[in-house]
Short mmCIF file of C-alpha atoms in Angstrom, two decimals:
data_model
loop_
_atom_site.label_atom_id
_atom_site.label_comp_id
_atom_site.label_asym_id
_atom_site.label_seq_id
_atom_site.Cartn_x
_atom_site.Cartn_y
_atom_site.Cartn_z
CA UNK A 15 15.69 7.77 -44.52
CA UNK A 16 13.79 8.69 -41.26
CA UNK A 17 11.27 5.47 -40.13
CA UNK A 18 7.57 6.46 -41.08
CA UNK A 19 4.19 4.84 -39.97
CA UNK A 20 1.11 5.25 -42.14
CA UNK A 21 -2.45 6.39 -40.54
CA UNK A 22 -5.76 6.90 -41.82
CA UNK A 23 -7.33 10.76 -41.62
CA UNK A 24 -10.42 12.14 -42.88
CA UNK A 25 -11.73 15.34 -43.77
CA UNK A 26 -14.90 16.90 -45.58
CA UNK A 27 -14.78 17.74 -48.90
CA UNK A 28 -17.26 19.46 -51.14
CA UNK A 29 -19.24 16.82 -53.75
CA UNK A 30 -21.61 18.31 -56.24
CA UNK A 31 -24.33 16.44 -57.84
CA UNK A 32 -27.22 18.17 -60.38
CA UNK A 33 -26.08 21.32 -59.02
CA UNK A 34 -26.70 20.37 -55.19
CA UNK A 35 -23.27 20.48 -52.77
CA UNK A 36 -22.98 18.27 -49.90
CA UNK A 37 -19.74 17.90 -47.60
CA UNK A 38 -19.00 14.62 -47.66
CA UNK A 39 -16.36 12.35 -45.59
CA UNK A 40 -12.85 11.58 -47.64
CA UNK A 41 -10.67 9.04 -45.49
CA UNK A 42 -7.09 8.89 -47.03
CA UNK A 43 -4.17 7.32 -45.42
CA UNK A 44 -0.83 9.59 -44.85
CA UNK A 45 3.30 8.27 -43.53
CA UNK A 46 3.88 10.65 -40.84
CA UNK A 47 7.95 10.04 -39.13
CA UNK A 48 8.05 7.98 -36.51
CA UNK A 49 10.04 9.98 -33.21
CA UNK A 50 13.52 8.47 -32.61
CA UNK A 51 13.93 5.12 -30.04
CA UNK A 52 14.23 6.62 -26.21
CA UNK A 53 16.53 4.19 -25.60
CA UNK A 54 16.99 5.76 -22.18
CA UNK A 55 13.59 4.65 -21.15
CA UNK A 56 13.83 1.28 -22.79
CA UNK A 57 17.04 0.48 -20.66
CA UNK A 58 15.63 1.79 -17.69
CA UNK A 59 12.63 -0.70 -18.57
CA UNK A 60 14.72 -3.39 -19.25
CA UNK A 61 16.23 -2.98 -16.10
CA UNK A 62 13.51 -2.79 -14.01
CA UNK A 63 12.35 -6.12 -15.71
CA UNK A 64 15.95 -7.10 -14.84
CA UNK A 65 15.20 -6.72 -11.16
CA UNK A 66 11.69 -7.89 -11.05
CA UNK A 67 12.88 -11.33 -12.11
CA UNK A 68 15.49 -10.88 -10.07
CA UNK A 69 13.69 -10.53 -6.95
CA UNK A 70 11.78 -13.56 -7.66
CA UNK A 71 14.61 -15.27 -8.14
CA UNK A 72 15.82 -14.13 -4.51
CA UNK A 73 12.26 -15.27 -3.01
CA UNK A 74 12.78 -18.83 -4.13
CA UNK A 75 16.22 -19.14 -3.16
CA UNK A 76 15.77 -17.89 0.59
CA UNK A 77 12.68 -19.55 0.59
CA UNK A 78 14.31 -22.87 -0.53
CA UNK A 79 17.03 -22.31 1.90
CA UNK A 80 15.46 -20.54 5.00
CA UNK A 81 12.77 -23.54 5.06
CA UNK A 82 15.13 -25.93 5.14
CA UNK A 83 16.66 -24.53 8.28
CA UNK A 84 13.21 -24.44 10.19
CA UNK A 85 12.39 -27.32 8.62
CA UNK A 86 14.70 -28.96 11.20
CA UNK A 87 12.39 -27.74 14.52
CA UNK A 88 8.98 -27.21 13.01
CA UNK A 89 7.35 -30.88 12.03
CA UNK A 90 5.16 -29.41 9.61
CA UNK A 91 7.38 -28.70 6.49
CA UNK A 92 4.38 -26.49 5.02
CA UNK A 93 4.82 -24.10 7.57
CA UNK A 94 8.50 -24.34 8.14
CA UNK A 95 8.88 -22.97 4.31
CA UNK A 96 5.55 -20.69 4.67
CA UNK A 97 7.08 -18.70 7.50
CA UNK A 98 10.45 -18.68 5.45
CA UNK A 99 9.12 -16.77 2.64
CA UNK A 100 8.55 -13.68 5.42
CA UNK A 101 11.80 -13.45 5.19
CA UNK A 102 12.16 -11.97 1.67
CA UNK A 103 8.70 -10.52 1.40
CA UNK A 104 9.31 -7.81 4.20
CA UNK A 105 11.78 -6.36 2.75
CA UNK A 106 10.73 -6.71 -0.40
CA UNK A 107 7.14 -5.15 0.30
CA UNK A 108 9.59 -2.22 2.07
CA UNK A 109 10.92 -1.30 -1.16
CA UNK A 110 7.83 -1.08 -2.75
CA UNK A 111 6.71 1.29 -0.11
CA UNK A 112 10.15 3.36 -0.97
CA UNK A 113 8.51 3.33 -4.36
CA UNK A 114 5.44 4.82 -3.46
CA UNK A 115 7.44 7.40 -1.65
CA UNK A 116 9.31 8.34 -4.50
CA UNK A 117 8.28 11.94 -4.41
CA UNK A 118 8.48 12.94 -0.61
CA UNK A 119 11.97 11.65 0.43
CA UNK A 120 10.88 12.01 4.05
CA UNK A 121 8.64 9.81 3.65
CA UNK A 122 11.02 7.16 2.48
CA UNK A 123 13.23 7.26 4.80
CA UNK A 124 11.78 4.72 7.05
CA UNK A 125 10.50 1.92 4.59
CA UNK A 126 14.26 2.08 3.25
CA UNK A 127 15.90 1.50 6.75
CA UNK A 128 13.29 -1.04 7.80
CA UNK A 129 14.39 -2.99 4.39
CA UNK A 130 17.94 -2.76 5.44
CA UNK A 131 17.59 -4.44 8.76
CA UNK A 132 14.42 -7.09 7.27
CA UNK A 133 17.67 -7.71 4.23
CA UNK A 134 19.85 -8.24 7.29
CA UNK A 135 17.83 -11.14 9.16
CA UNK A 136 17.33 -12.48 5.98
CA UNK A 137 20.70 -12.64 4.78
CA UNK A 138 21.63 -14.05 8.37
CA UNK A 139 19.52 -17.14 8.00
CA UNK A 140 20.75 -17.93 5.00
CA UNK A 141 24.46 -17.78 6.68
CA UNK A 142 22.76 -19.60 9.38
CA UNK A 143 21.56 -22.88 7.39
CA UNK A 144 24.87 -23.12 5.51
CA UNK A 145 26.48 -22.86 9.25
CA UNK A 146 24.30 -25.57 10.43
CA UNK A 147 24.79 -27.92 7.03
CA UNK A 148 28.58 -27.59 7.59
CA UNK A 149 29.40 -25.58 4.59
CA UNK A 150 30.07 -21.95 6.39
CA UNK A 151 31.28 -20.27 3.13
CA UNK A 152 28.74 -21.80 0.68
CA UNK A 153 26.08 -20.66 3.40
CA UNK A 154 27.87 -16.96 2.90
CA UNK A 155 27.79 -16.56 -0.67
CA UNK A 156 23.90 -17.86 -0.72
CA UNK A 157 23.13 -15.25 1.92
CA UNK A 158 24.64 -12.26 -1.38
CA UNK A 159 21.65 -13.13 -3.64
CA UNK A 160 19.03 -11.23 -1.26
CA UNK A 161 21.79 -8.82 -0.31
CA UNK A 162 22.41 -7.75 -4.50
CA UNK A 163 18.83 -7.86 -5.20
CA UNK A 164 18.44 -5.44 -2.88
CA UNK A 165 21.40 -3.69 -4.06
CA UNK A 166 19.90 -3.62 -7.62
CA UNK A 167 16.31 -2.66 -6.91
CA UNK A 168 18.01 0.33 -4.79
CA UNK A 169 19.28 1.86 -7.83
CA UNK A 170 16.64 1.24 -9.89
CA UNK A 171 14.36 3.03 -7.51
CA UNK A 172 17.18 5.79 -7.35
CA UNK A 173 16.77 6.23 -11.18
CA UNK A 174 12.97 6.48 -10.80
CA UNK A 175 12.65 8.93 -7.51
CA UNK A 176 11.71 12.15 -8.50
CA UNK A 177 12.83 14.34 -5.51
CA UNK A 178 10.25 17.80 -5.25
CA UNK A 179 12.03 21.01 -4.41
CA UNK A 180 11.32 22.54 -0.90
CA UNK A 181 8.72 24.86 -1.78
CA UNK A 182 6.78 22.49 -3.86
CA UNK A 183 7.33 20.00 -0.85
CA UNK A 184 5.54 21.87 1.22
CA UNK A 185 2.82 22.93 -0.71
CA UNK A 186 2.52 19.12 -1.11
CA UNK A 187 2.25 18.50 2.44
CA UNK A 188 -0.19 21.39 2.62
CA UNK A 189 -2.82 19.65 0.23
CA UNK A 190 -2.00 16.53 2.12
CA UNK A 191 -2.59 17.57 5.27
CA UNK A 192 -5.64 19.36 4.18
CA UNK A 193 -7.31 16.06 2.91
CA UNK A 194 -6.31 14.47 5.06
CA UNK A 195 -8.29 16.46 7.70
CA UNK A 196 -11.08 15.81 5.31
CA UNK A 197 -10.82 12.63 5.66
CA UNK A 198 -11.02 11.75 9.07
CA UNK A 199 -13.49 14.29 9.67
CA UNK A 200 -16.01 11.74 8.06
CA UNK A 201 -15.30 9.40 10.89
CA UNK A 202 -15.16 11.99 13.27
CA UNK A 203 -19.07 13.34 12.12
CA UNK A 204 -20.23 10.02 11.90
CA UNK A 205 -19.03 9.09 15.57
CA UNK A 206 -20.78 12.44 16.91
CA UNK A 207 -23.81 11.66 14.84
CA UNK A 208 -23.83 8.38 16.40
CA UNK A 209 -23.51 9.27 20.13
CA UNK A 210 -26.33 11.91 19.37
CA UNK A 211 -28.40 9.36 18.24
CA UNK A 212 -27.64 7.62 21.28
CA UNK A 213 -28.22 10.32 23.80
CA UNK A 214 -31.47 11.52 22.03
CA UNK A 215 -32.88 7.88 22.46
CA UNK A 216 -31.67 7.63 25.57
CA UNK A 217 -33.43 10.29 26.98
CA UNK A 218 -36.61 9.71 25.19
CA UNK A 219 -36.81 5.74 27.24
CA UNK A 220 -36.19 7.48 30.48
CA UNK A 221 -38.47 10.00 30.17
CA UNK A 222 -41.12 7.52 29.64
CA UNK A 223 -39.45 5.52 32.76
CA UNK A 224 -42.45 6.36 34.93
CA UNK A 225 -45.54 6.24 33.63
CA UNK A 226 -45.00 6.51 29.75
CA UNK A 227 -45.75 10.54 30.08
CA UNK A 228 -44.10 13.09 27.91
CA UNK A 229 -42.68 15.73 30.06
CA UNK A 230 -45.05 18.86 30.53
CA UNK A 231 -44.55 22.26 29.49
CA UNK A 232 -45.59 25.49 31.17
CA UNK A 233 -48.25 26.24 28.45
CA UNK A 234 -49.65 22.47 29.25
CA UNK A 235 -49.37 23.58 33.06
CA UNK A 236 -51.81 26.12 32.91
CA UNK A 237 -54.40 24.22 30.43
CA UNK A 238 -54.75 21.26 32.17
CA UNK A 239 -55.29 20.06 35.88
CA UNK A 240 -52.33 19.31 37.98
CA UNK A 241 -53.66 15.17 38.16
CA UNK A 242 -53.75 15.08 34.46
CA UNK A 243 -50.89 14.84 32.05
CA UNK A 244 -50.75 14.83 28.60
CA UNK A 245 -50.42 11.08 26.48
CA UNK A 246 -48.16 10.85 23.31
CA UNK A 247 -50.21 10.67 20.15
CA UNK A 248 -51.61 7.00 19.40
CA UNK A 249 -49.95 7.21 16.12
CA UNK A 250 -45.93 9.15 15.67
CA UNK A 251 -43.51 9.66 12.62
CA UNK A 252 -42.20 6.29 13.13
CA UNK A 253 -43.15 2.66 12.63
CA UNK A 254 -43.17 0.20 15.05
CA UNK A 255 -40.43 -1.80 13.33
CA UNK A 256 -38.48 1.64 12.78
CA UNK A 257 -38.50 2.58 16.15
CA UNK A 258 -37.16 -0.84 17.13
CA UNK A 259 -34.19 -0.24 14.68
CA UNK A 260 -33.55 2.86 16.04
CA UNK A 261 -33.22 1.83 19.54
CA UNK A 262 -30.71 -1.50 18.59
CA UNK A 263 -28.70 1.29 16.39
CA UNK A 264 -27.95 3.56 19.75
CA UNK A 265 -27.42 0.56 21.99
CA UNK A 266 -30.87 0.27 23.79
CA UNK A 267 -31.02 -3.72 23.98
CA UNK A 268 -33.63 -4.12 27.40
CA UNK A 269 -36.46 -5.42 26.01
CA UNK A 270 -38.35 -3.00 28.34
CA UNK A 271 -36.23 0.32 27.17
CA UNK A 272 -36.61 -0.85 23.78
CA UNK A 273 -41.25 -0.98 24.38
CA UNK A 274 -41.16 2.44 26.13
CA UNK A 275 -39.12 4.15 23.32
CA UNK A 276 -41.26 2.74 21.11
CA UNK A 277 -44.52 4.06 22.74
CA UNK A 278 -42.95 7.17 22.86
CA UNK A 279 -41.73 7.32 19.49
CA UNK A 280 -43.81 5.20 17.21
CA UNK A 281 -47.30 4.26 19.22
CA UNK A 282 -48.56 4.73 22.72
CA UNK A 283 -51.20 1.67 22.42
CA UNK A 284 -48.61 -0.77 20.81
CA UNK A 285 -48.53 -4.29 22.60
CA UNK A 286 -45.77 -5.66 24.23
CA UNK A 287 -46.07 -9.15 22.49
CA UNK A 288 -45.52 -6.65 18.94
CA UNK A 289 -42.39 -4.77 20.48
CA UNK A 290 -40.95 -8.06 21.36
CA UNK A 291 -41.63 -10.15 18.05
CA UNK A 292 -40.49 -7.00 16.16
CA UNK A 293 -37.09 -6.97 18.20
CA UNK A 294 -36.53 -11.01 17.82
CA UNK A 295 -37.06 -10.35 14.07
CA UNK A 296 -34.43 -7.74 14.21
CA UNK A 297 -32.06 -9.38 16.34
CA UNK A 298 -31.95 -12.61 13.64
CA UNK A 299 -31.37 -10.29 11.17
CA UNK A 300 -29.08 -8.30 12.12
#
């Protein structure tokens, strides 16, 4: 008899009263068959659970035993068994970049070599401390726990990799590629916008350099006398305080820089004792 589960469903159903119909909510329960066990994926779970706990287990035993061994030239136990548990970790952290990589082969390629040769020094300095303690083939045997976690966790990932054809590779790498250009073309905008800013303030404090003019044009040439020269408006589309901000945000620190972009900017009458409280209040918050 196939395995059933019961769940509750509802559905309207027509309910007459004095003549008047309504659809009204019925909630009944119904067994619907449960699918068969995938008992491929629960082995492949329990597995993975397998090495998990396994991999712990090889942390804490290198750990144990590489921090002994530098235990014997670093004072400071803390750190002798701190800097032992690098040992493990790298590798470790290597396969789960292999696992990330699961789809794109190419990609994997390096994170799996780099965890060979990180397995390597490990498994050396656990040779290396039973060496040292006198017991050469204990010392050995100690150094196979990292080397069949590693083992295990290999084939585990092997059983999870899902390797893309060529074509759909490469459309892959397309799309990546393509957002990826996306992506660093944020930075790249926000650089440009940046040195903009910078030039565009720049030029506005040494135009000012001077006498605090604004540059003349040839329609202001013939209007007014050659001795004369036109003054920016008392009043601009900035605030004092703004204008201040401005000029920090594109580099202009010189107190002096920092007054004449404002008059040029913000106001032509502003004091200097204003520019200069504004920028200390910027500067301390900041």
């Amino acid at each position: 008899m196939p395995r059933t589960r019961t769940v509750e469903r509802s559905r309207l159903v027509p309910h007459t009263i004095d003549g008047t119909t309504h659809l009204v909510l019925d909630r009944y329960k119904e067994d619907v068959p449960l699918p068969p066990r995938d008992w491929d994926r629960i082995v492949l779970g329990t597995v993975t659970g397998a090495a998990a706990v396994i991999g712990v287990a090889s942390i804490v035993w290198s750990t144990a035993s590489i921090g002994s061994l530098l235990a014997l030239v670093v004072p400071l136990a803390v750190a002798a068994y701190a800097a032992a548990l690098v040992f493990d970790l790298v590798w470790l952290s290597c396969m789960a970049l292999e696992w990330l990589a699961r789809y794109d082969q190419e990609r994997a390629v390096l994170p799996r070599r780099a965890g060979y040769v990180a397995l390597g020094i490990a498994m050396g300095a656990v040779g290396t401390h039973g060496w040292i303690s006198g017991e050469f083939a204990i010392g050995c045997v100690a150094a196979t726990v990292s080397g069949l976690a590693k083992v295990l966790w290999t084939v585990v990932l092997r059983h999870h990799a899902k390797p893309l054809d060529a074509f759909t590779q490469q459309w892959v790498d397309a799309e990546r590629a393509k957002a990826g250009g996306r992506l660093a073309m944020v930075s790249v905008r926000r650089e440009l916008t940046r040195a903009e800013q910078a030039v565009a303030a720049e030029r506005a404090a040494i135009s000012g350099t001077d006498s605090g003019e604004l540059p003349e044009t040839p329609d202001d040439e013939s209007e007014t006398p050659d001795d004369e020269s036109e003054q920016p408006s008392a009043t601009g589309p900035m605030t004092i305080a703004d204008a201040v901000r401005t000029a920090l945000s594109c580099g202009i620190s010189d107190p002096e820089m920092v007054l004449r972009y404002v008059r040029q900017v913000a106001d032509a009458n502003v004091k200097e004792e204003s520019v200069l409280r504004t920028l200390r209040m910027e500067r301390k918050t900041a």
